[in-house]
Coordinates of C-alpha atoms in Angstrom, one line a residue:
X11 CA 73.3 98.5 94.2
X12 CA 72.8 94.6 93.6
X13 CA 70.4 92.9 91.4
X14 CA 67.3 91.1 92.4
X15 CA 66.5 88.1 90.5
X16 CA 63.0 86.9 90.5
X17 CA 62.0 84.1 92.6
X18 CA 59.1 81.7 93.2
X19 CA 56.3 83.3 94.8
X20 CA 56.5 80.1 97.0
X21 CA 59.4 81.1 98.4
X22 CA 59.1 84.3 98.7
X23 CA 58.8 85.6 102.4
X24 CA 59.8 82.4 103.8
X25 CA 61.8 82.7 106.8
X26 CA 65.4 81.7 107.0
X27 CA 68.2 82.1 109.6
X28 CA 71.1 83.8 108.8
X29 CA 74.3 83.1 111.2
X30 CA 77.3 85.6 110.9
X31 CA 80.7 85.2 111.4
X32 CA 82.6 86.3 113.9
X33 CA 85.5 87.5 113.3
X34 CA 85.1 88.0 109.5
X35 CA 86.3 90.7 106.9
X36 CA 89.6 93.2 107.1
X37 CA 92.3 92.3 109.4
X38 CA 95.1 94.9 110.9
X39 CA 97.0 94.3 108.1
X40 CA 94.0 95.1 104.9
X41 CA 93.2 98.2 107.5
X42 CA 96.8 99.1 107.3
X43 CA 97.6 98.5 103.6
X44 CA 94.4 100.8 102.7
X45 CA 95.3 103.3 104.9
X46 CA 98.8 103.6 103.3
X47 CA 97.2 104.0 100.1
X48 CA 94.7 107.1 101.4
X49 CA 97.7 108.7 103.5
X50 CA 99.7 108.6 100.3
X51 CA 97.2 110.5 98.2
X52 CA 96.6 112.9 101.1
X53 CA 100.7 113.6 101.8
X54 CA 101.8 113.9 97.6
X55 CA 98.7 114.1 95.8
X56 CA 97.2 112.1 92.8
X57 CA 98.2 110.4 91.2
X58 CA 99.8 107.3 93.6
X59 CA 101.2 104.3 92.0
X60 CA 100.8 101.0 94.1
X61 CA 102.2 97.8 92.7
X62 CA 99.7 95.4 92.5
X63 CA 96.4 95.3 94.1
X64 CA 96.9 96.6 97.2
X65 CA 94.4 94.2 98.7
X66 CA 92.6 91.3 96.5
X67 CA 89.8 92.8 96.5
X68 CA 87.8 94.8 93.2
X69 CA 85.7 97.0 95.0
X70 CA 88.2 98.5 97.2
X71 CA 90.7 98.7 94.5
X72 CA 88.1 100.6 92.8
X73 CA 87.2 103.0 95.8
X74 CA 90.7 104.1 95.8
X75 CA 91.4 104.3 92.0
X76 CA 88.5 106.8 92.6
X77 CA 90.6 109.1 94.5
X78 CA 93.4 109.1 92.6
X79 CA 95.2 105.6 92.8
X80 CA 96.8 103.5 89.7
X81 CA 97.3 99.9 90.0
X82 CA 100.0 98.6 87.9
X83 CA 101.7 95.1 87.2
X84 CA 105.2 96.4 87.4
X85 CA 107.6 99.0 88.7
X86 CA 108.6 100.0 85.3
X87 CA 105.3 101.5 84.5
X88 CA 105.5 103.7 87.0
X89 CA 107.4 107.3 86.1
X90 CA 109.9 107.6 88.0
X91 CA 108.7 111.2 89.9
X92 CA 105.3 109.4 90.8
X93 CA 105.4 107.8 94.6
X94 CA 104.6 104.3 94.5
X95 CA 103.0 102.0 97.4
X96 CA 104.0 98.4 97.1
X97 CA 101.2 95.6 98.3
X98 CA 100.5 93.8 101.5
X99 CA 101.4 91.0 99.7
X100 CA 105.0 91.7 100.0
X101 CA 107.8 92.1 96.9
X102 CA 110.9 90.9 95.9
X103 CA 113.9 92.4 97.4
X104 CA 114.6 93.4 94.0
X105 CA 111.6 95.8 93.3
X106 CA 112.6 98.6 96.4
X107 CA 116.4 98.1 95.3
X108 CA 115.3 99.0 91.9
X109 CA 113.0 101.9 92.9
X110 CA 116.3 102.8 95.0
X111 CA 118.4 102.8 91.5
X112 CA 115.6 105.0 90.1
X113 CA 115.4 107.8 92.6
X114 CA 111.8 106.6 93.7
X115 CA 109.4 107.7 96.7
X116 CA 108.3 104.6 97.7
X117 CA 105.9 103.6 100.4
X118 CA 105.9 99.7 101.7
X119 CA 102.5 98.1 102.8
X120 CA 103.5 94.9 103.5
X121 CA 101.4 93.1 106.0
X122 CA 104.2 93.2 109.1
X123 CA 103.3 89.7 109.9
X124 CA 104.6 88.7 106.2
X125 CA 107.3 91.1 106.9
X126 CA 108.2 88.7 110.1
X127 CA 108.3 85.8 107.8
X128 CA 110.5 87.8 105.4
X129 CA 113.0 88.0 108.1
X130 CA 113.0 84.3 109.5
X131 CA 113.7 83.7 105.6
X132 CA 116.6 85.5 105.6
X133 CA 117.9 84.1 109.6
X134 CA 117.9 80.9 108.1
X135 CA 120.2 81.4 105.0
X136 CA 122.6 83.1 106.8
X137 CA 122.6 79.9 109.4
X138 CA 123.4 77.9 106.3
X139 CA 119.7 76.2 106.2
X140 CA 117.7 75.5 103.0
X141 CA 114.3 76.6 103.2
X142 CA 111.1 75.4 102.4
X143 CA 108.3 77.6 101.5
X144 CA 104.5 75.8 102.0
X145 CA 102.1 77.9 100.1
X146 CA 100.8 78.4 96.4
X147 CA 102.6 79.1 93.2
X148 CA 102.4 82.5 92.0
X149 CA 100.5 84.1 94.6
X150 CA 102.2 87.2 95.3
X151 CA 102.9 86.4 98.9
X152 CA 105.1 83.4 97.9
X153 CA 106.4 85.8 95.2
X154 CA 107.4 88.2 97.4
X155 CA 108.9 85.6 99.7
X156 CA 110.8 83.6 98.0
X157 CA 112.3 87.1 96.1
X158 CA 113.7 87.7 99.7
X159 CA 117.3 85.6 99.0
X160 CA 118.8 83.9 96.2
X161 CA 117.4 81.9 93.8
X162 CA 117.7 78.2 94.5
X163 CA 118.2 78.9 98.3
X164 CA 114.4 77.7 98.7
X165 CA 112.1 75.4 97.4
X166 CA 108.5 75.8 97.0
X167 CA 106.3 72.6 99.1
X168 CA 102.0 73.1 97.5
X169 CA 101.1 69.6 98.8
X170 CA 101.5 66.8 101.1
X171 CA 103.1 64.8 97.7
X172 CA 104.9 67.7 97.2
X173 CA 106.3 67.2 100.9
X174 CA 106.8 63.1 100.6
X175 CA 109.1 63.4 97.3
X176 CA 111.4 66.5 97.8
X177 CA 114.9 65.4 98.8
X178 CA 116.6 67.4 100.6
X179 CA 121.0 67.7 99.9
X180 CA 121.4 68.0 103.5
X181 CA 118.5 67.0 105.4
X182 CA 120.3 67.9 108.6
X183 CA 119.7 71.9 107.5
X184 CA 116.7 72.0 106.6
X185 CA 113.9 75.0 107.7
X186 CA 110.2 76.2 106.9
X187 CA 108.5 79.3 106.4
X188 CA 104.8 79.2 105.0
X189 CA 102.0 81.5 103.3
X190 CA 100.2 83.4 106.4
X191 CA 97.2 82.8 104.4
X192 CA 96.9 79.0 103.8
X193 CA 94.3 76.4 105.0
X194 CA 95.3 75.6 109.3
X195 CA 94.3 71.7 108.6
X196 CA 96.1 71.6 105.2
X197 CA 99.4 72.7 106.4
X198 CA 99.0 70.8 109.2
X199 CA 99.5 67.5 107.3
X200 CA 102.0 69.1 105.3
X201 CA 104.2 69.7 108.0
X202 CA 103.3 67.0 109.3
X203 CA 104.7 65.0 106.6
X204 CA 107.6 66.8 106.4
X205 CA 108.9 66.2 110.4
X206 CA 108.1 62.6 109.8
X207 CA 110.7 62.9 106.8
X208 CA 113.0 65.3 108.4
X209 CA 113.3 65.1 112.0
X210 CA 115.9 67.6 112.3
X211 CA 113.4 70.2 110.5
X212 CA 113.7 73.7 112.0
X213 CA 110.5 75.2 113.0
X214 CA 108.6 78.7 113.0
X215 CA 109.6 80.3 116.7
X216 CA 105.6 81.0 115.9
X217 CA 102.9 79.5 113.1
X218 CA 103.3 81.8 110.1
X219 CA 99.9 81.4 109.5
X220 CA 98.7 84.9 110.6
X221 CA 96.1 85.5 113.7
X222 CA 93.3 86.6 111.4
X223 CA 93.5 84.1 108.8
X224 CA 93.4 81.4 111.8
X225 CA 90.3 83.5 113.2
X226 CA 88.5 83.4 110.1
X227 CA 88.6 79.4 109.5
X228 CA 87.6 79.0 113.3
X229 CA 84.7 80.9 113.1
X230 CA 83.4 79.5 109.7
X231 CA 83.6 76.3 111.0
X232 CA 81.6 77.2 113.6
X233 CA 79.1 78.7 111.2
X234 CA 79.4 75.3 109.1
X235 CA 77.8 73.4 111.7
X236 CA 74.6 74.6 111.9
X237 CA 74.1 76.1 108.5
X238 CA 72.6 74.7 105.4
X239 CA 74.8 76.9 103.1
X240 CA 77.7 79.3 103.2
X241 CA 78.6 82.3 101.7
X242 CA 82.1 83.3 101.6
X243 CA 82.4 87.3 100.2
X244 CA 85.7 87.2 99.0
X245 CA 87.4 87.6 95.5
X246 CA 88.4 84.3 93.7
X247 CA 92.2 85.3 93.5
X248 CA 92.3 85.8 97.6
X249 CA 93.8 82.7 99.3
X250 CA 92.5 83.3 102.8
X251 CA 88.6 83.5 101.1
X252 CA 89.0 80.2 98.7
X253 CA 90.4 78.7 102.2
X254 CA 87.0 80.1 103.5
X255 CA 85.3 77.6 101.0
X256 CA 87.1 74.9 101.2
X257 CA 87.0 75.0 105.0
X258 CA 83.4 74.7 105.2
X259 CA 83.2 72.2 102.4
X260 CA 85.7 70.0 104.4
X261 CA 82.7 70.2 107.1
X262 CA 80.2 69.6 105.0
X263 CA 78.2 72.5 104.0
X264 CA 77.5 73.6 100.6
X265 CA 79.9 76.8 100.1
X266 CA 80.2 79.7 97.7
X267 CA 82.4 82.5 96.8
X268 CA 80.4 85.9 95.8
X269 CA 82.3 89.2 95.4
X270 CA 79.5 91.4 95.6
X271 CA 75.0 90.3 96.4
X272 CA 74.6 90.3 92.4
X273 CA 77.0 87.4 92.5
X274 CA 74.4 85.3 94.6
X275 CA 73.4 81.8 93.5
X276 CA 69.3 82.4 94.3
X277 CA 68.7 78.4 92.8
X278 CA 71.9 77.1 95.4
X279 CA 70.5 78.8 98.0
X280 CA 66.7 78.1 97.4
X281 CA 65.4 75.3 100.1
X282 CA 67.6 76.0 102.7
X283 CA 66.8 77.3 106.3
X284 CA 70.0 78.4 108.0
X285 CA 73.1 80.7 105.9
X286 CA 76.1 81.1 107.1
X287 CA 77.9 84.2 106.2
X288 CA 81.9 84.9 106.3
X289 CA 84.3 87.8 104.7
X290 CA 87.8 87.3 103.5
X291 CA 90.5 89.4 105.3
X292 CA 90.2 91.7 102.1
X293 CA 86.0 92.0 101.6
X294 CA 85.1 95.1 103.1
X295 CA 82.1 95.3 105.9
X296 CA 79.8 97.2 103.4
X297 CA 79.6 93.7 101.0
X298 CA 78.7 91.7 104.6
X299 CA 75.6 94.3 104.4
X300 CA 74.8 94.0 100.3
X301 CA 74.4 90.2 101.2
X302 CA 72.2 90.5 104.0
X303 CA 70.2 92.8 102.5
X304 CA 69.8 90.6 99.5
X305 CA 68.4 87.8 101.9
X306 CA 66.4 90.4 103.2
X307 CA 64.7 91.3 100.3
X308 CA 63.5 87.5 99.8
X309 CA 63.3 86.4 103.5
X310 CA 61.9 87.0 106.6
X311 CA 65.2 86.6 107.6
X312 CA 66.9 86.1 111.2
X313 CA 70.8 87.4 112.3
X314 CA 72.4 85.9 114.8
X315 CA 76.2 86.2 115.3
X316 CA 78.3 83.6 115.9
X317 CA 81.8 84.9 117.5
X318 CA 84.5 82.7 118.7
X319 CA 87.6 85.4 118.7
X320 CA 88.1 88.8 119.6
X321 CA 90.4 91.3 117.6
X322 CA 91.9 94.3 118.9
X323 CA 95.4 94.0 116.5
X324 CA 96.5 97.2 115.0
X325 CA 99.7 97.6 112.7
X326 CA 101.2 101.4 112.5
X327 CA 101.8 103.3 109.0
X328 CA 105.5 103.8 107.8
X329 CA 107.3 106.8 109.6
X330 CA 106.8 108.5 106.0
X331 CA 103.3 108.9 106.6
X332 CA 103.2 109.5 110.7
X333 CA 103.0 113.0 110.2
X334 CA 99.5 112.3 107.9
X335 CA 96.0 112.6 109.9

């Protein structure tokens, strides 16, 4: 399943505490967005086209390529008889209106909480406001975003210099949305910033930031304090997991993404005592135990979790795929 690299003979057997996060790993809307995907299959059979990766995640986009799934980059390479699932990242109001055009089955698995930010977009243009959008360029989520109104009608904010030298026509109608899956202290001193510049700034009713991806940072922090190192499972193009990282970084443990136990830094890890272990909102449970069980297999090692939320959120499928057990 993984690969075991050799290690001293030293070390070997030496005991180490392992602290797990608490919450960690899929949120309501990775559940949902998978479960779209396995519904489809079930209701019109193989193959189902989805849109990008459904989830950033390899090995779940390979678990459901093995029951009949095909990832594409674009809506055009999908035939136009084939259903198609579109990610919980969100799209462009120009890829249903073109599946529309084309006569498509289509199935949306957008996250609902990006779905709410979606709709606050498109409030605030109709109330005349320009809108900026915090979050990362090219990550589908802004992509999909930003694709919700006209070109020019928002303005994308990465950084805290990105927030002290835009200038604003009428700083009077002026409004921002962000990524649901960005760094809490980050955007913190970006908005930050960007009240102190723009006092009349219309807020979020509620953070965009989503519940889980809050969760997550919370509890890693926790982890942070006590361990030695952390390892974030995660994929290096997820947002929420590199936030992982950078999170505990920021509180001064070592930090590394792996995607799967074979991933493992063994020499990074060797000498410490306590690991902290967290799970992007895409890594599935099953890598949490591939880890473990790695540190297993060269420890005498301890678990102890360490939970600081509770999550009971669950998102319903479309109505096209209620009548699907």
């Amino acid at each position: 399943m993984y690969d075991i690299k050799p290690v001293s003979a030293a070390e070997t057997n030496s005991d180490i505490r392992i602290l797990l996060a608490n919450p960690r790993g899929f949120c309501a809307g990775v559940d949902r967005a998978i479960k779209i995907v396995e519904l489809a299959i079930k209701k019109f059979g193989a193959p189902v086209y989805v849109r990008h990766e459904i989830v950033h995640n390899r090995y779940v986009v390979e678990g459901l390529e093995a029951i009949g799934a095909v990832f594409v980059d674009e809506l055009d390479e999908v035939p136009a008889d084939a259903p198609v699932v579109f990610s919980a990242h969100g799209v462009p109001k120009s890829v249903p209106a073109e599946a529309e055009k084309r006569k498509m089955v289509y199935v949306d698995a957008t996250c609902p909480l990006v779905s709410k930010v979606h709709r606050a977009v498109e409030r605030h243009q109709s109330s005349g406001r320009h809108i900026l959008m915090i979050g990362h360029e090219g990550h589908p989520e802004v992509i999909g975003t930003m694709g919700q109104i006209a070109e020019g009608s928002m303005s994308l904010i990465e950084t805290v210099e990105d927030a002290e030298s835009f200038m604003a026509d009428d700083p009077a109608e002026l409004a921002y949305v962000t990524q649901t899956t960005l760094s809490v202290e980050d955007t913190a001193d970006i908005v930050s910033t960007l009240e102190r510049r723009f006092p009349e700034l219309t807020n979020p009713k509620k953070e965009d930031i989503c519940y889980a991806t809050t969760n997550r940072q919370v509890a890693v922090k926790e982890v942070a304090k006590q361990a030695d190192r952390v390892i974030v499972i995660g994929a290096p193009n997820s947002s929420n997991s590199m936030r992982l990282v950078e999170v505990s970084e920021k509180r001064g443990c070592s930090a590394r993404l792996v995607q799967r136990a074979a991933d493992i830094d063994w020499a990074w890890v060797k000498g410490a005592k306590t690991i902290g272990i967290t799970a992007g909102a895409s890594a599935p449970e099953v890598l949490v135990e591939e880890v473990i069980e790695a540190l297993k297999e060269r420890y005498n090692a301890n678990v102890e979790l360490v939970t600081t939320a509770e999550e009971n959120v669950v998102f319903k499928v479309p109505p096209i795929l209620k009548d699907i057990t």
